[in-house]
Amino acid sequence: LSGLGVKLGTLRKLDATAWSKSPLASEIMKVSHEAWPRVLSIADVNDDGQITHADVGSRFWLQGSVDFYDLDEDGKVSQAEFTSSFASWLMTEVLVMKEKKQKPK
């Protein structure tokens, strides 16, 4: 990971300093932040700017998302929680893909 400018252990949810230490992480954070309006347009049924279990309702493809993204466990997903969690997940995916490309076949 050091070759990517990311130190193991610095990528924690809601750790803003970790994102500023890597160009890749900064780009992922930007993309994650820009995804929030699209997520709201799909999932925020009552237009309050947050996502709750009531918003998700019976849409099976969204079930579990509140629990995954709700970092402070208050039953609501805020923009900061979504951005941090989504970016953490996306960074993991990117690093795994890069690692797979580096493995000899």
CSV table of C-alpha atoms in Angstrom, one decimal:
chain,number,residue,atom,x,y,z
A,1,LEU,CA,0.0,0.0,0.0
A,2,SER,CA,2.9,2.4,0.6
A,3,GLY,CA,3.5,2.5,-3.1
A,4,LEU,CA,0.0,4.0,-3.5
A,5,GLY,CA,0.7,6.6,-0.9
A,6,VAL,CA,-1.5,4.9,1.6
A,7,LYS,CA,-0.3,3.7,5.0
A,8,LEU,CA,-2.0,0.7,6.4
A,9,GLY,CA,-4.1,1.6,9.4
A,10,THR,CA,-4.7,5.2,8.3
A,11,LEU,CA,-7.9,4.5,6.3
A,12,ARG,CA,-10.5,4.5,8.9
A,13,LYS,CA,-14.1,5.6,8.5
A,14,LEU,CA,-14.5,9.3,9.3
A,15,ASP,CA,-10.7,9.9,9.3
A,16,ALA,CA,-10.4,12.9,7.1
A,17,THR,CA,-6.6,13.1,7.4
A,18,ALA,CA,-6.1,9.8,5.8
A,19,TRP,CA,-7.7,11.0,2.6
A,20,SER,CA,-5.4,14.0,2.2
A,21,LYS,CA,-2.3,11.8,2.3
A,22,SER,CA,-2.9,10.0,-1.0
A,23,PRO,CA,-3.9,11.4,-4.5
A,24,LEU,CA,-5.8,8.1,-5.1
A,25,ALA,CA,-7.6,8.4,-1.8
A,26,SER,CA,-8.4,12.1,-2.4
A,27,GLU,CA,-10.0,11.2,-5.8
A,28,ILE,CA,-12.0,8.4,-4.2
A,29,MET,CA,-13.3,10.7,-1.5
A,30,LYS,CA,-14.3,13.3,-4.2
A,31,VAL,CA,-16.2,10.6,-6.2
A,32,SER,CA,-17.9,9.4,-3.0
A,33,HIS,CA,-18.9,12.9,-2.1
A,34,GLU,CA,-20.3,13.5,-5.6
A,35,ALA,CA,-22.3,10.2,-5.4
A,36,TRP,CA,-24.4,11.4,-2.4
A,37,PRO,CA,-27.0,13.5,-4.4
A,38,ARG,CA,-27.6,10.5,-6.7
A,39,VAL,CA,-28.1,8.2,-3.7
A,40,LEU,CA,-30.5,10.7,-2.1
A,41,SER,CA,-32.5,10.9,-5.3
A,42,ILE,CA,-33.1,7.2,-5.2
A,43,ALA,CA,-33.3,6.4,-1.5
A,44,ASP,CA,-34.5,9.5,0.4
A,45,VAL,CA,-38.3,9.1,0.1
A,46,ASN,CA,-39.3,12.0,2.4
A,47,ASP,CA,-36.6,14.5,1.1
A,48,ASP,CA,-35.1,15.2,4.5
A,49,GLY,CA,-31.5,14.9,3.3
A,50,GLN,CA,-30.9,11.6,5.2
A,51,ILE,CA,-31.6,7.9,4.6
A,52,THR,CA,-33.5,5.9,7.2
A,53,HIS,CA,-35.0,2.5,7.4
A,54,ALA,CA,-38.4,4.1,6.7
A,55,ASP,CA,-36.9,5.5,3.4
A,56,VAL,CA,-35.6,2.1,2.4
A,57,GLY,CA,-38.9,0.3,3.2
A,58,SER,CA,-39.3,-3.0,1.4
A,59,ARG,CA,-36.9,-2.3,-1.4
A,60,PHE,CA,-34.8,-5.4,-0.9
A,61,TRP,CA,-31.8,-4.0,-2.9
A,62,LEU,CA,-31.4,-1.2,-0.3
A,63,GLN,CA,-32.0,-3.2,2.8
A,64,GLY,CA,-28.9,-3.4,4.9
A,65,SER,CA,-27.6,-0.1,3.5
A,66,VAL,CA,-28.7,1.9,6.5
A,67,ASP,CA,-26.9,-0.4,8.9
A,68,PHE,CA,-23.8,-0.4,6.8
A,69,TYR,CA,-23.5,3.4,6.4
A,70,ASP,CA,-24.9,4.5,9.7
A,71,LEU,CA,-21.6,5.0,11.6
A,72,ASP,CA,-23.1,6.6,14.7
A,73,GLU,CA,-26.0,4.1,14.8
A,74,ASP,CA,-28.7,6.8,15.2
A,75,GLY,CA,-30.9,5.2,12.5
A,76,LYS,CA,-30.0,7.8,9.9
A,77,VAL,CA,-27.4,8.0,7.2
A,78,SER,CA,-26.0,11.5,6.8
A,79,GLN,CA,-23.8,12.7,3.9
A,80,ALA,CA,-20.7,12.5,6.0
A,81,GLU,CA,-21.4,8.9,7.0
A,82,PHE,CA,-22.2,7.9,3.5
A,83,THR,CA,-19.2,9.6,2.0
A,84,SER,CA,-16.8,8.1,4.5
A,85,SER,CA,-18.2,4.6,4.4
A,86,PHE,CA,-18.5,4.5,0.6
A,87,ALA,CA,-15.0,5.9,0.1
A,88,SER,CA,-13.6,3.3,2.5
A,89,TRP,CA,-15.4,0.5,0.6
A,90,LEU,CA,-14.3,1.9,-2.7
A,91,MET,CA,-10.7,2.3,-1.7
A,92,THR,CA,-10.7,-1.4,-0.6
A,93,GLU,CA,-12.1,-2.4,-4.0
A,94,VAL,CA,-9.5,-0.4,-5.9
A,95,LEU,CA,-6.6,-1.8,-3.8
A,96,VAL,CA,-7.8,-5.3,-4.3
A,97,MET,CA,-8.1,-4.8,-8.1
A,98,LYS,CA,-4.5,-3.3,-8.2
A,99,GLU,CA,-3.2,-6.3,-6.1
A,100,LYS,CA,-4.8,-8.8,-8.4
A,101,LYS,CA,-3.2,-7.1,-11.5
A,102,GLN,CA,0.2,-7.4,-9.9
A,103,LYS,CA,0.0,-11.1,-9.1
A,104,PRO,CA,1.7,-13.3,-11.7
A,105,LYS,CA,-0.6,-15.6,-13.6
